[in-house]
CSV table of N, CA and C in Angstrom, one decimal:
chain,number,residue,atom,x,y,z
A,1028,GLU,N,99.6,163.1,98.2
A,1028,GLU,CA,100.1,163.3,99.7
A,1028,GLU,C,101.1,162.1,99.8
A,1029,VAL,N,102.0,162.6,100.7
A,1029,VAL,CA,103.0,161.5,101.0
A,1029,VAL,C,102.4,160.4,102.0
A,1030,GLN,N,102.4,158.9,101.8
A,1030,GLN,CA,102.0,158.3,102.7
A,1030,GLN,C,102.9,157.0,102.7
A,1031,LEU,N,103.2,156.6,103.9
A,1031,LEU,CA,104.0,155.5,104.3
A,1031,LEU,C,103.2,154.5,105.3
A,1032,VAL,N,103.2,153.3,104.8
A,1032,VAL,CA,102.1,152.2,105.6
A,1032,VAL,C,102.8,151.1,105.9
A,1033,GLU,N,103.3,150.9,107.1
A,1033,GLU,CA,104.2,149.7,107.6
A,1033,GLU,C,103.0,148.5,107.7
A,1034,SER,N,103.6,147.3,107.4
A,1034,SER,CA,103.0,146.1,107.6
A,1034,SER,C,103.7,145.0,108.0
A,1035,GLY,N,103.4,143.8,108.5
A,1035,GLY,CA,104.2,142.5,108.8
A,1035,GLY,C,104.7,142.6,110.1
A,1036,GLY,N,104.3,143.3,111.3
A,1036,GLY,CA,104.5,143.3,112.6
A,1036,GLY,C,103.6,142.1,113.2
A,1037,GLY,N,103.9,141.9,114.5
A,1037,GLY,CA,103.2,140.7,115.0
A,1037,GLY,C,103.9,140.3,116.3
A,1038,TRP,N,103.6,139.3,116.8
A,1038,TRP,CA,104.1,138.6,117.9
A,1038,TRP,C,105.0,137.3,117.4
A,1039,VAL,N,106.0,137.2,118.0
A,1039,VAL,CA,107.0,136.1,117.6
A,1039,VAL,C,107.9,135.8,118.9
A,1040,GLN,N,108.4,134.5,119.1
A,1040,GLN,CA,109.3,134.2,120.1
A,1040,GLN,C,110.7,134.6,120.0
A,1041,PRO,N,111.3,134.6,121.0
A,1041,PRO,CA,112.9,134.9,120.8
A,1041,PRO,C,113.3,133.8,119.8
A,1042,GLY,N,114.3,134.6,119.0
A,1042,GLY,CA,114.7,133.7,118.0
A,1042,GLY,C,114.2,133.7,116.8
A,1043,GLY,N,112.9,134.1,116.6
A,1043,GLY,CA,112.2,134.0,115.5
A,1043,GLY,C,112.5,135.2,114.7
A,1044,SER,N,111.7,135.1,113.3
A,1044,SER,CA,111.9,136.1,112.3
A,1044,SER,C,110.7,136.9,112.0
A,1045,LEU,N,111.0,138.1,111.7
A,1045,LEU,CA,109.5,139.0,110.9
A,1045,LEU,C,110.3,139.6,109.7
A,1046,ARG,N,109.4,139.7,108.7
A,1046,ARG,CA,109.7,140.8,107.6
A,1046,ARG,C,108.7,141.9,107.6
A,1047,LEU,N,109.1,143.0,107.8
A,1047,LEU,CA,108.2,144.2,107.7
A,1047,LEU,C,108.5,145.1,106.5
A,1048,SER,N,107.3,145.5,105.9
A,1048,SER,CA,107.2,146.3,104.7
A,1048,SER,C,106.7,147.7,104.9
A,1049,CYS,N,107.0,148.5,104.0
A,1049,CYS,CA,106.5,149.9,104.2
A,1049,CYS,C,106.3,150.3,102.6
A,1050,ALA,N,104.9,150.5,102.6
A,1050,ALA,CA,104.7,151.0,101.1
A,1050,ALA,C,104.5,152.3,101.3
A,1051,ALA,N,105.0,152.9,100.1
A,1051,ALA,CA,105.2,154.4,100.0
A,1051,ALA,C,104.4,155.0,98.7
A,1052,SER,N,103.9,156.0,98.9
A,1052,SER,CA,103.2,156.9,97.8
A,1052,SER,C,103.3,158.2,98.0
A,1053,GLY,N,103.1,158.9,97.0
A,1053,GLY,CA,102.9,160.4,97.0
A,1053,GLY,C,104.3,161.2,96.6
A,1054,PHE,N,105.3,160.6,96.4
A,1054,PHE,CA,106.4,161.1,96.2
A,1054,PHE,C,107.3,160.2,95.4
A,1055,THR,N,108.3,160.9,94.7
A,1055,THR,CA,109.4,160.0,93.8
A,1055,THR,C,110.1,159.2,94.8
A,1056,PHE,N,109.7,157.9,94.8
A,1056,PHE,CA,110.4,156.8,95.8
A,1056,PHE,C,111.6,156.6,95.7
A,1057,GLY,N,112.1,156.4,94.6
A,1057,GLY,CA,113.6,156.1,93.9
A,1057,GLY,C,114.6,157.1,94.0
A,1058,ALA,N,114.2,158.3,94.3
A,1058,ALA,CA,114.9,159.6,94.7
A,1058,ALA,C,115.3,159.7,96.0
A,1059,TYR,N,114.8,159.0,96.9
A,1059,TYR,CA,115.1,159.3,98.4
A,1059,TYR,C,115.7,157.9,99.2
A,1060,ASP,N,116.5,158.5,100.0
A,1060,ASP,CA,116.9,157.5,101.1
A,1060,ASP,C,115.9,157.1,101.9
A,1061,MET,N,115.7,155.8,102.5
A,1061,MET,CA,114.7,155.3,103.5
A,1061,MET,C,115.0,154.8,104.6
A,1062,THR,N,114.4,155.1,105.9
A,1062,THR,CA,114.9,154.7,107.0
A,1062,THR,C,114.0,154.0,107.7
A,1063,TRP,N,114.3,152.9,108.6
A,1063,TRP,CA,113.5,152.3,109.9
A,1063,TRP,C,113.9,152.8,110.9
A,1064,ALA,N,113.0,153.2,111.9
A,1064,ALA,CA,113.4,153.6,113.4
A,1064,ALA,C,112.4,152.7,114.2
A,1065,ARG,N,112.3,152.8,115.5
A,1065,ARG,CA,111.7,151.9,116.5
A,1065,ARG,C,111.9,152.7,117.7
A,1066,GLN,N,110.4,152.4,118.5
A,1066,GLN,CA,110.3,153.0,119.7
A,1066,GLN,C,109.8,152.0,120.7
A,1067,ALA,N,110.5,151.7,121.8
A,1067,ALA,CA,110.1,150.5,122.6
A,1067,ALA,C,109.5,151.2,123.6
A,1068,PRO,N,108.4,150.4,124.4
A,1068,PRO,CA,107.6,151.0,125.6
A,1068,PRO,C,108.4,151.6,126.3
A,1069,GLY,N,108.1,153.0,126.8
A,1069,GLY,CA,108.8,153.7,127.8
A,1069,GLY,C,109.9,154.2,127.4
A,1070,LYS,N,110.4,154.0,126.0
A,1070,LYS,CA,111.8,154.3,125.6
A,1070,LYS,C,111.5,155.5,124.7
A,1071,GLY,N,112.6,156.3,124.3
A,1071,GLY,CA,112.7,157.2,123.1
A,1071,GLY,C,112.9,156.5,121.8
A,1072,PRO,N,112.5,157.4,120.7
A,1072,PRO,CA,112.8,156.7,119.5
A,1072,PRO,C,114.3,156.2,119.2
A,1073,GLU,N,114.7,155.4,118.5
A,1073,GLU,CA,115.8,154.9,118.0
A,1073,GLU,C,116.0,154.4,116.5
A,1074,TRP,N,117.0,155.1,115.8
A,1074,TRP,CA,117.3,154.7,114.5
A,1074,TRP,C,117.7,153.1,114.4
A,1075,VAL,N,117.2,152.6,113.5
A,1075,VAL,CA,117.5,151.3,113.2
A,1075,VAL,C,118.5,151.0,111.9
A,1076,SER,N,117.8,151.5,110.8
A,1076,SER,CA,118.4,151.1,109.7
A,1076,SER,C,118.2,152.3,108.6
A,1077,THR,N,119.1,152.3,107.8
A,1077,THR,CA,118.8,153.2,106.6
A,1077,THR,C,119.5,152.7,105.1
A,1078,ILE,N,118.5,152.9,104.0
A,1078,ILE,CA,119.2,152.4,102.7
A,1078,ILE,C,119.1,153.6,101.9
A,1079,ASN,N,120.0,153.7,100.9
A,1079,ASN,CA,120.2,155.1,100.1
A,1079,ASN,C,119.2,154.7,99.0
A,1080,SER,N,119.0,155.7,98.1
A,1080,SER,CA,117.8,155.7,96.9
A,1080,SER,C,117.8,154.5,96.2
A,1081,GLY,N,119.5,154.2,95.7
A,1081,GLY,CA,119.3,153.2,94.5
A,1081,GLY,C,119.4,151.8,95.4
A,1082,GLY,N,119.4,151.7,96.8
A,1082,GLY,CA,119.2,150.3,97.1
A,1082,GLY,C,120.9,149.8,97.4
A,1083,TYR,N,121.8,150.6,97.2
A,1083,TYR,CA,123.1,149.8,97.1
A,1083,TYR,C,123.9,150.1,98.3
A,1084,SER,N,123.5,150.9,99.1
A,1084,SER,CA,124.3,151.4,100.5
A,1084,SER,C,123.3,150.9,101.5
A,1085,THR,N,123.8,150.3,102.6
A,1085,THR,CA,122.9,150.1,103.8
A,1085,THR,C,123.6,150.4,105.1
A,1086,TYR,N,122.9,150.9,106.1
A,1086,TYR,CA,123.4,151.1,107.4
A,1086,TYR,C,122.7,150.6,108.4
A,1087,TYR,N,123.3,150.1,109.5
A,1087,TYR,CA,122.3,149.5,110.6
A,1087,TYR,C,123.1,150.2,112.1
A,1088,SER,N,122.1,149.9,113.0
A,1088,SER,CA,122.6,150.5,114.3
A,1088,SER,C,123.4,149.1,114.9
A,1089,ASP,N,124.1,149.7,115.9
A,1089,ASP,CA,125.0,148.4,116.4
A,1089,ASP,C,124.1,147.5,117.0
A,1090,SER,N,122.9,147.8,117.5
A,1090,SER,CA,122.0,146.7,118.3
A,1090,SER,C,121.3,145.7,117.3
A,1091,VAL,N,121.3,145.9,116.0
A,1091,VAL,CA,120.7,145.3,115.1
A,1091,VAL,C,121.7,144.7,114.0
A,1092,LYS,N,122.8,145.0,113.8
A,1092,LYS,CA,123.6,144.7,112.8
A,1092,LYS,C,123.9,143.2,112.9
A,1093,GLY,N,123.8,142.5,111.7
A,1093,GLY,CA,124.1,141.3,111.7
A,1093,GLY,C,122.7,140.3,111.9
A,1094,ARG,N,121.6,141.0,112.3
A,1094,ARG,CA,120.4,140.2,112.5
A,1094,ARG,C,119.3,141.0,111.5
A,1095,PHE,N,119.4,142.2,111.3
A,1095,PHE,CA,118.5,142.5,110.3
A,1095,PHE,C,119.1,143.1,109.2
A,1096,THR,N,118.2,142.9,108.0
A,1096,THR,CA,118.6,143.3,106.6
A,1096,THR,C,117.6,144.5,105.8
A,1097,ILE,N,118.0,145.6,105.6
A,1097,ILE,CA,117.1,146.5,104.9
A,1097,ILE,C,117.3,146.3,103.3
A,1098,SER,N,116.1,146.3,102.7
A,1098,SER,CA,116.1,146.4,101.1
A,1098,SER,C,115.0,147.2,100.7
A,1099,ARG,N,115.2,147.3,99.5
A,1099,ARG,CA,114.0,147.9,98.7
A,1099,ARG,C,113.8,147.8,97.5
A,1100,ASP,N,112.5,147.7,96.9
A,1100,ASP,CA,112.2,147.6,95.5
A,1100,ASP,C,111.5,149.0,95.0
A,1101,ASN,N,112.3,149.5,94.2
A,1101,ASN,CA,111.8,150.7,93.8
A,1101,ASN,C,110.5,150.7,92.8
A,1102,ALA,N,110.8,149.7,92.2
A,1102,ALA,CA,109.4,149.5,91.1
A,1102,ALA,C,108.2,149.2,92.0
A,1103,LYS,N,108.4,148.4,93.1
A,1103,LYS,CA,107.0,148.2,93.8
A,1103,LYS,C,106.8,149.3,95.1
A,1104,ARG,N,107.9,150.4,95.1
A,1104,ARG,CA,107.7,151.4,96.0
A,1104,ARG,C,107.6,151.1,97.4
A,1105,THR,N,108.4,150.1,97.7
A,1105,THR,CA,108.6,149.4,99.1
A,1105,THR,C,109.7,149.2,99.6
A,1106,VAL,N,109.7,149.5,100.8
A,1106,VAL,CA,111.3,149.3,101.4
A,1106,VAL,C,110.8,148.3,102.6
A,1107,TYR,N,111.8,147.3,102.9
A,1107,TYR,CA,111.4,146.2,103.7
A,1107,TYR,C,112.7,146.1,104.9
A,1108,LEU,N,112.2,145.4,106.0
A,1108,LEU,CA,113.2,145.1,107.1
A,1108,LEU,C,113.0,143.7,107.4
A,1109,GLN,N,114.0,143.0,107.0
A,1109,GLN,CA,114.1,141.5,107.3
A,1109,GLN,C,114.7,141.4,108.6
A,1110,MET,N,114.2,141.0,109.9
A,1110,MET,CA,114.5,140.7,111.0
A,1110,MET,C,114.6,139.3,111.6
A,1111,ASN,N,115.9,138.9,111.9
A,1111,ASN,CA,116.0,137.5,112.2
A,1111,ASN,C,116.7,137.5,113.6
A,1112,SER,N,116.5,136.5,114.2
A,1112,SER,CA,117.2,136.3,115.7
A,1112,SER,C,116.8,137.2,116.7
A,1113,LEU,N,115.3,137.4,116.5
A,1113,LEU,CA,114.7,138.5,117.5
A,1113,LEU,C,115.0,138.3,119.0
A,1114,LYS,N,115.2,139.4,119.7
A,1114,LYS,CA,115.3,139.3,121.0
A,1114,LYS,C,114.1,140.1,121.7
A,1115,PRO,N,113.9,140.0,122.8
A,1115,PRO,CA,112.7,140.6,123.5
A,1115,PRO,C,113.0,142.1,123.5
A,1116,GLU,N,114.3,142.7,123.5
A,1116,GLU,CA,114.6,144.0,123.5
A,1116,GLU,C,114.3,144.7,122.3
A,1117,ASP,N,114.0,143.6,121.2
A,1117,ASP,CA,113.5,144.3,119.9
A,1117,ASP,C,112.2,144.8,119.8
A,1118,THR,N,111.3,144.4,121.0
A,1118,THR,CA,110.1,144.8,121.0
A,1118,THR,C,109.8,146.2,120.9
A,1119,ALA,N,109.1,146.5,119.9
A,1119,ALA,CA,109.0,148.0,119.7
A,1119,ALA,C,108.0,148.3,118.4
A,1120,VAL,N,107.4,149.6,118.5
A,1120,VAL,CA,106.8,150.0,117.3
A,1120,VAL,C,107.7,150.2,116.3
A,1121,TYR,N,107.6,149.8,115.1
A,1121,TYR,CA,108.8,150.1,114.0
A,1121,TYR,C,108.1,151.0,112.9
A,1122,SER,N,108.7,151.8,112.6
A,1122,SER,CA,108.0,152.9,111.5
A,1122,SER,C,109.3,153.2,110.5
A,1123,CYS,N,108.8,153.4,109.1
A,1123,CYS,CA,109.6,153.9,108.1
A,1123,CYS,C,109.3,155.4,108.0
A,1124,ALA,N,110.5,156.1,107.3
A,1124,ALA,CA,110.6,157.3,107.1
A,1124,ALA,C,111.3,157.6,105.8
A,1125,LYS,N,110.7,158.7,105.2
A,1125,LYS,CA,111.1,159.3,103.7
A,1125,LYS,C,112.5,160.2,104.2
A,1126,GLY,N,113.7,159.6,104.0
A,1126,GLY,CA,114.8,160.5,104.3
A,1126,GLY,C,115.9,159.6,105.0
A,1127,LEU,N,116.9,160.5,105.7
A,1127,LEU,CA,117.9,160.3,106.6
A,1127,LEU,C,117.0,160.4,107.9
A,1128,TYR,N,117.5,159.6,108.9
A,1128,TYR,CA,116.6,159.6,110.1
A,1128,TYR,C,116.7,161.0,110.8
A,1129,ALA,N,117.7,161.6,110.9
A,1129,ALA,CA,117.5,163.1,111.5
A,1129,ALA,C,116.9,164.2,110.6
A,1130,ALA,N,116.9,163.8,109.2
A,1130,ALA,CA,116.0,164.9,108.3
A,1130,ALA,C,114.8,164.4,108.0
A,1131,ALA,N,114.4,163.4,108.4
A,1131,ALA,CA,113.2,162.6,107.9
A,1131,ALA,C,111.9,163.7,107.9
A,1132,ASP,N,111.2,163.8,107.0
A,1132,ASP,CA,110.0,164.7,106.7
A,1132,ASP,C,108.9,163.9,106.9
A,1133,TYR,N,108.7,162.9,106.5
A,1133,TYR,CA,107.5,162.1,106.8
A,1133,TYR,C,107.9,160.8,107.4
A,1134,TRP,N,106.8,160.2,108.4
A,1134,TRP,CA,107.0,159.0,108.7
A,1134,TRP,C,105.6,158.2,108.8
A,1135,GLY,N,105.7,156.7,108.9
A,1135,GLY,CA,104.6,156.0,108.9
A,1135,GLY,C,104.0,155.9,110.2
A,1136,GLN,N,102.9,155.3,110.3
A,1136,GLN,CA,102.3,155.1,111.6
A,1136,GLN,C,102.8,154.1,112.3
A,1137,GLY,N,103.4,153.3,111.9
A,1137,GLY,CA,104.4,152.0,112.6
A,1137,GLY,C,103.4,150.9,112.8
A,1138,THR,N,104.3,149.9,112.9
A,1138,THR,CA,103.7,148.3,112.9
A,1138,THR,C,104.2,148.0,114.4
A,1139,GLN,N,103.5,147.2,115.3
A,1139,GLN,CA,104.0,146.6,116.5
A,1139,GLN,C,105.0,145.4,116.3
A,1140,VAL,N,105.9,145.4,116.9
A,1140,VAL,CA,106.7,144.0,116.6
A,1140,VAL,C,106.9,143.6,118.3
A,1141,THR,N,106.4,142.4,118.8
A,1141,THR,CA,106.4,142.1,120.0
A,1141,THR,C,107.1,140.7,120.1
A,1142,VAL,N,108.2,140.5,120.8
A,1142,VAL,CA,109.4,139.3,120.9
A,1142,VAL,C,108.9,138.9,122.4
A,1143,SER,N,108.4,137.8,122.6
A,1143,SER,CA,108.4,137.4,124.0
A,1143,SER,C,108.0,135.8,124.0
A,1144,PRO,N,108.2,135.1,125.1
A,1144,PRO,CA,108.0,133.7,125.2
A,1144,PRO,C,106.6,133.6,125.0
């Protein structure tokens, strides 16, 4: 079965950094694009970033561009999201998905990121 398990979330002060991980299993990880999305309290889901299957092409939403970096290690079947210069508005549950955002067929349960003083 397909499983996506996020980790690395937590509380951080504004300006701080966190590195999220998403461990994948149950499918040919290296054959699929991977996506990070988030959902803030009281808000709808928001696409954050996507990386292509080989890890050579990356895409970011305007809200995180220049601050976040997506990467992957296909040998470890893991996709990462390095988050720097965090802002309170980054507070959300962050989830990873198999595929492009609009077409993703599997999602992880998510990991909570809280940015506050």
